[in-house]
Amino acid sequence: MSMRFTAKARRGMVALAVVAGLGLGTAACGGGGGDDDKKPQSSSSASTAGGSQPDAQEGQSEEPLAELKGPGGLLLQVTSAVRDSGGFVTVNGAMKNDGSEVAVIPVELSGNETEIMNNGRSLGGATLVDSKSKKRYYVLRDTEGRPLTTTGFSTLKAGESIDVFLQFPAPPASSTDVTFSLPLFPSAVIKISG
């Protein structure tokens, strides 16, 4: 009986050490900013769709593709739009509170589709418009209807910034310039790379 208990205790300690190591590694790579604990929620949405997990830093250039000023001091910097071989475009950037007070993320950014709105605040209302082929592309969803975009943030403190991503179906390879739109923000033409 004591051998069985010792083996179970040893396995439990190993599991605890692995979980602690993963937690420590995640904290070390997080880069600060109080909302890091909310980012895995958006990553799990992307992974349940069977696609690769987008990295908000992947493909970023030093100069943003676009800077969009929204309500309440919100500033969205689009840093990259990368086409991958799977037929997707991942738009990366940062949402920053450029104001001096706490900014509440408007619910309008989630869009007006019930299925997306039921999954909490997100950037699900964003679109890419390819004027060359006269098509509009909406944020992709996983099999449970969750948008493949950053989710789970409702406020940003003054000066706070979070990395964001959005995944869309890819326009034809011949279309490299598309118009990015997010409710309550001005639209901007961005260049797709890859």
mmCIF file of C-alpha atoms in Angstrom:
data_model
loop_
_atom_site.group_PDB
_atom_site.id
_atom_site.type_symbol
_atom_site.label_atom_id
_atom_site.label_comp_id
_atom_site.label_asym_id
_atom_site.label_seq_id
_atom_site.Cartn_x
_atom_site.Cartn_y
_atom_site.Cartn_z
ATOM 1 C CA MET A 1 0.000 0.000 0.000
ATOM 2 C CA SER A 2 2.806 2.437 0.859
ATOM 3 C CA MET A 3 4.574 1.774 -2.485
ATOM 4 C CA ARG A 4 1.405 2.694 -4.374
ATOM 5 C CA PHE A 5 1.004 5.897 -2.333
ATOM 6 C CA THR A 6 4.668 6.838 -2.883
ATOM 7 C CA ALA A 7 4.380 6.298 -6.652
ATOM 8 C CA LYS A 8 1.224 8.416 -6.806
ATOM 9 C CA ALA A 9 2.844 11.142 -4.715
ATOM 10 C CA ARG A 10 5.930 11.110 -6.955
ATOM 11 C CA ARG A 11 3.786 11.432 -10.121
ATOM 12 C CA GLY A 12 1.861 14.273 -8.485
ATOM 13 C CA MET A 13 5.081 16.112 -7.645
ATOM 14 C CA VAL A 14 6.372 15.657 -11.215
ATOM 15 C CA ALA A 15 3.080 16.995 -12.621
ATOM 16 C CA LEU A 16 3.210 19.936 -10.215
ATOM 17 C CA ALA A 17 6.805 20.705 -11.236
ATOM 18 C CA VAL A 18 5.871 20.619 -14.948
ATOM 19 C CA VAL A 19 2.883 22.944 -14.408
ATOM 20 C CA ALA A 20 4.990 25.307 -12.295
ATOM 21 C CA GLY A 21 7.745 25.312 -14.948
ATOM 22 C CA LEU A 22 5.258 26.090 -17.707
ATOM 23 C CA GLY A 23 3.702 28.854 -15.643
ATOM 24 C CA LEU A 24 7.102 30.357 -14.893
ATOM 25 C CA GLY A 25 8.097 30.145 -18.568
ATOM 26 C CA THR A 26 4.864 31.822 -19.642
ATOM 27 C CA ALA A 27 5.336 34.608 -17.102
ATOM 28 C CA ALA A 28 8.941 35.141 -18.221
ATOM 29 C CA CYS A 29 7.926 35.442 -21.878
ATOM 30 C CA GLY A 30 4.822 37.523 -21.233
ATOM 31 C CA GLY A 31 6.490 40.925 -21.459
ATOM 32 C CA GLY A 32 4.455 42.538 -18.675
ATOM 33 C CA GLY A 33 1.222 44.486 -19.103
ATOM 34 C CA GLY A 34 -1.534 43.432 -16.703
ATOM 35 C CA ASP A 35 -3.722 41.599 -19.237
ATOM 36 C CA ASP A 36 -1.329 38.755 -20.079
ATOM 37 C CA ASP A 37 -3.575 36.286 -18.273
ATOM 38 C CA LYS A 38 -6.305 36.995 -20.794
ATOM 39 C CA LYS A 39 -4.249 36.319 -23.942
ATOM 40 C CA PRO A 40 -4.355 32.506 -23.815
ATOM 41 C CA GLN A 41 -8.120 32.685 -24.295
ATOM 42 C CA SER A 42 -7.665 34.097 -27.776
ATOM 43 C CA SER A 43 -4.877 31.634 -28.540
ATOM 44 C CA SER A 44 -7.064 28.694 -27.588
ATOM 45 C CA SER A 45 -9.702 29.968 -30.002
ATOM 46 C CA ALA A 46 -7.181 29.874 -32.820
ATOM 47 C CA SER A 47 -5.890 26.440 -31.910
ATOM 48 C CA THR A 48 -9.356 24.853 -31.762
ATOM 49 C CA ALA A 49 -9.896 25.811 -35.377
ATOM 50 C CA GLY A 50 -7.000 23.586 -36.390
ATOM 51 C CA GLY A 51 -4.887 26.482 -37.674
ATOM 52 C CA SER A 52 -1.515 27.513 -36.448
ATOM 53 C CA GLN A 53 -1.395 29.779 -33.464
ATOM 54 C CA PRO A 54 -0.727 33.328 -34.654
ATOM 55 C CA ASP A 55 2.028 35.180 -32.886
ATOM 56 C CA ALA A 56 1.175 38.837 -32.402
ATOM 57 C CA GLN A 57 4.869 39.673 -32.905
ATOM 58 C CA GLU A 58 5.326 37.543 -36.033
ATOM 59 C CA GLY A 59 6.230 39.502 -39.144
ATOM 60 C CA GLN A 60 6.099 42.902 -37.490
ATOM 61 C CA SER A 61 8.044 45.682 -39.086
ATOM 62 C CA GLU A 62 9.409 48.671 -37.209
ATOM 63 C CA GLU A 63 7.118 51.123 -38.997
ATOM 64 C CA PRO A 64 3.367 50.386 -38.623
ATOM 65 C CA LEU A 65 1.346 49.784 -41.788
ATOM 66 C CA ALA A 66 -1.390 52.012 -40.356
ATOM 67 C CA GLU A 67 -2.303 53.961 -37.224
ATOM 68 C CA LEU A 68 -6.011 54.341 -36.554
ATOM 69 C CA LYS A 69 -7.367 56.670 -33.873
ATOM 70 C CA GLY A 70 -10.591 55.517 -32.272
ATOM 71 C CA PRO A 71 -12.868 56.721 -29.482
ATOM 72 C CA GLY A 72 -11.738 57.397 -25.914
ATOM 73 C CA GLY A 73 -8.041 57.744 -26.723
ATOM 74 C CA LEU A 74 -7.769 54.279 -28.301
ATOM 75 C CA LEU A 75 -5.070 53.882 -30.937
ATOM 76 C CA LEU A 76 -4.762 50.801 -33.142
ATOM 77 C CA GLN A 77 -1.388 50.286 -34.805
ATOM 78 C CA VAL A 78 -1.451 47.689 -37.582
ATOM 79 C CA THR A 79 2.084 46.324 -37.797
ATOM 80 C CA SER A 80 1.733 43.479 -40.303
ATOM 81 C CA ALA A 81 -0.651 41.610 -42.570
ATOM 82 C CA VAL A 82 0.838 38.256 -43.512
ATOM 83 C CA ARG A 83 -0.581 35.769 -46.002
ATOM 84 C CA ASP A 84 0.143 32.127 -45.145
ATOM 85 C CA SER A 85 0.052 28.990 -47.265
ATOM 86 C CA GLY A 86 -3.148 27.809 -45.566
ATOM 87 C CA GLY A 87 -5.237 30.493 -47.248
ATOM 88 C CA PHE A 88 -5.391 32.956 -44.353
ATOM 89 C CA VAL A 89 -4.232 36.502 -43.704
ATOM 90 C CA THR A 90 -3.200 37.325 -40.143
ATOM 91 C CA VAL A 91 -3.252 41.007 -39.225
ATOM 92 C CA ASN A 92 -1.077 41.851 -36.212
ATOM 93 C CA GLY A 93 -0.838 45.027 -34.239
ATOM 94 C CA ALA A 94 -1.257 46.761 -30.913
ATOM 95 C CA MET A 95 -4.235 48.435 -29.265
ATOM 96 C CA LYS A 96 -3.111 51.270 -27.019
ATOM 97 C CA ASN A 97 -4.870 53.675 -24.693
ATOM 98 C CA ASP A 98 -3.295 56.972 -25.723
ATOM 99 C CA GLY A 99 -5.557 58.885 -23.335
ATOM 100 C CA SER A 100 -5.052 59.929 -19.717
ATOM 101 C CA GLU A 101 -7.950 57.893 -18.256
ATOM 102 C CA VAL A 102 -9.091 54.277 -18.336
ATOM 103 C CA ALA A 103 -10.537 53.474 -21.776
ATOM 104 C CA VAL A 104 -13.502 51.124 -22.010
ATOM 105 C CA ILE A 105 -13.320 48.963 -25.133
ATOM 106 C CA PRO A 106 -16.540 49.661 -27.067
ATOM 107 C CA VAL A 107 -18.796 46.648 -27.657
ATOM 108 C CA GLU A 108 -19.171 47.814 -31.279
ATOM 109 C CA LEU A 109 -15.673 46.477 -32.023
ATOM 110 C CA SER A 110 -17.124 42.964 -31.750
ATOM 111 C CA GLY A 111 -19.460 43.679 -34.662
ATOM 112 C CA ASN A 112 -23.181 42.984 -34.771
ATOM 113 C CA GLU A 113 -23.283 39.253 -35.490
ATOM 114 C CA THR A 114 -25.012 37.455 -32.622
ATOM 115 C CA GLU A 115 -22.717 34.439 -32.739
ATOM 116 C CA ILE A 116 -19.600 36.585 -32.297
ATOM 117 C CA MET A 117 -21.210 38.891 -29.710
ATOM 118 C CA ASN A 118 -22.147 35.845 -27.597
ATOM 119 C CA ASN A 119 -18.438 35.116 -27.145
ATOM 120 C CA GLY A 120 -17.583 38.363 -25.349
ATOM 121 C CA ARG A 121 -15.643 41.421 -26.420
ATOM 122 C CA SER A 122 -13.372 41.011 -29.389
ATOM 123 C CA LEU A 123 -12.262 42.672 -32.610
ATOM 124 C CA GLY A 124 -14.737 40.472 -34.508
ATOM 125 C CA GLY A 125 -16.319 43.422 -36.318
ATOM 126 C CA ALA A 126 -13.216 44.021 -38.430
ATOM 127 C CA THR A 127 -13.214 43.487 -42.189
ATOM 128 C CA LEU A 128 -10.764 43.482 -45.084
ATOM 129 C CA VAL A 129 -12.055 44.883 -48.374
ATOM 130 C CA ASP A 130 -10.372 43.907 -51.614
ATOM 131 C CA SER A 131 -11.569 46.579 -54.040
ATOM 132 C CA LYS A 132 -9.708 44.900 -56.903
ATOM 133 C CA SER A 133 -11.914 41.794 -56.762
ATOM 134 C CA LYS A 134 -14.818 43.674 -55.105
ATOM 135 C CA LYS A 135 -15.001 41.369 -52.066
ATOM 136 C CA ARG A 136 -15.264 41.894 -48.321
ATOM 137 C CA TYR A 137 -13.653 39.431 -45.904
ATOM 138 C CA TYR A 138 -14.842 38.997 -42.314
ATOM 139 C CA VAL A 139 -12.887 37.736 -39.299
ATOM 140 C CA LEU A 140 -12.767 33.934 -39.324
ATOM 141 C CA ARG A 141 -14.454 31.857 -36.605
ATOM 142 C CA ASP A 142 -13.619 28.519 -35.058
ATOM 143 C CA THR A 143 -16.023 25.585 -35.030
ATOM 144 C CA GLU A 144 -17.733 26.942 -31.909
ATOM 145 C CA GLY A 145 -18.344 30.375 -33.415
ATOM 146 C CA ARG A 146 -15.570 32.204 -31.564
ATOM 147 C CA PRO A 147 -13.824 34.850 -33.655
ATOM 148 C CA LEU A 148 -10.179 34.217 -34.538
ATOM 149 C CA THR A 149 -9.044 37.491 -33.068
ATOM 150 C CA THR A 150 -7.907 38.873 -29.745
ATOM 151 C CA THR A 151 -10.721 38.515 -27.210
ATOM 152 C CA GLY A 152 -11.408 38.998 -23.539
ATOM 153 C CA PHE A 153 -10.301 42.577 -22.931
ATOM 154 C CA SER A 154 -12.745 45.236 -21.769
ATOM 155 C CA THR A 155 -10.603 48.123 -20.534
ATOM 156 C CA LEU A 156 -7.130 49.558 -20.999
ATOM 157 C CA LYS A 157 -5.448 51.735 -18.387
ATOM 158 C CA ALA A 158 -3.935 55.052 -19.465
ATOM 159 C CA GLY A 159 -0.803 54.303 -21.493
ATOM 160 C CA GLU A 160 -1.480 50.538 -21.519
ATOM 161 C CA SER A 161 -1.020 48.582 -24.752
ATOM 162 C CA ILE A 162 -1.901 45.008 -25.738
ATOM 163 C CA ASP A 163 -0.845 42.989 -28.763
ATOM 164 C CA VAL A 164 -3.756 42.061 -31.020
ATOM 165 C CA PHE A 165 -4.301 39.743 -33.975
ATOM 166 C CA LEU A 166 -7.109 39.072 -36.444
ATOM 167 C CA GLN A 167 -7.375 36.255 -38.998
ATOM 168 C CA PHE A 168 -9.224 36.569 -42.298
ATOM 169 C CA PRO A 169 -9.643 34.424 -45.406
ATOM 170 C CA ALA A 170 -6.921 35.432 -47.859
ATOM 171 C CA PRO A 171 -7.853 37.451 -50.928
ATOM 172 C CA PRO A 172 -6.397 36.241 -54.251
ATOM 173 C CA ALA A 173 -2.587 36.363 -54.407
ATOM 174 C CA SER A 174 -2.795 39.184 -56.957
ATOM 175 C CA SER A 175 -4.449 41.418 -54.326
ATOM 176 C CA THR A 176 -1.835 42.905 -52.043
ATOM 177 C CA ASP A 177 -3.495 46.193 -51.031
ATOM 178 C CA VAL A 178 -6.674 45.860 -48.973
ATOM 179 C CA THR A 179 -8.714 48.237 -46.845
ATOM 180 C CA PHE A 180 -8.786 47.337 -43.151
ATOM 181 C CA SER A 181 -11.895 48.482 -41.259
ATOM 182 C CA LEU A 182 -12.845 48.250 -37.587
ATOM 183 C CA PRO A 183 -16.079 49.807 -36.255
ATOM 184 C CA LEU A 184 -15.611 53.301 -34.742
ATOM 185 C CA PHE A 185 -12.121 53.613 -36.281
ATOM 186 C CA PRO A 186 -11.230 55.157 -39.648
ATOM 187 C CA SER A 187 -10.391 52.721 -42.444
ATOM 188 C CA ALA A 188 -6.874 52.346 -43.815
ATOM 189 C CA VAL A 189 -5.259 50.676 -46.813
ATOM 190 C CA ILE A 190 -2.702 48.076 -45.715
ATOM 191 C CA LYS A 191 -0.306 45.898 -47.711
ATOM 192 C CA ILE A 192 -0.402 42.107 -47.395
ATOM 193 C CA SER A 193 2.992 40.412 -47.416
ATOM 194 C CA GLY A 194 3.871 36.784 -48.018
#
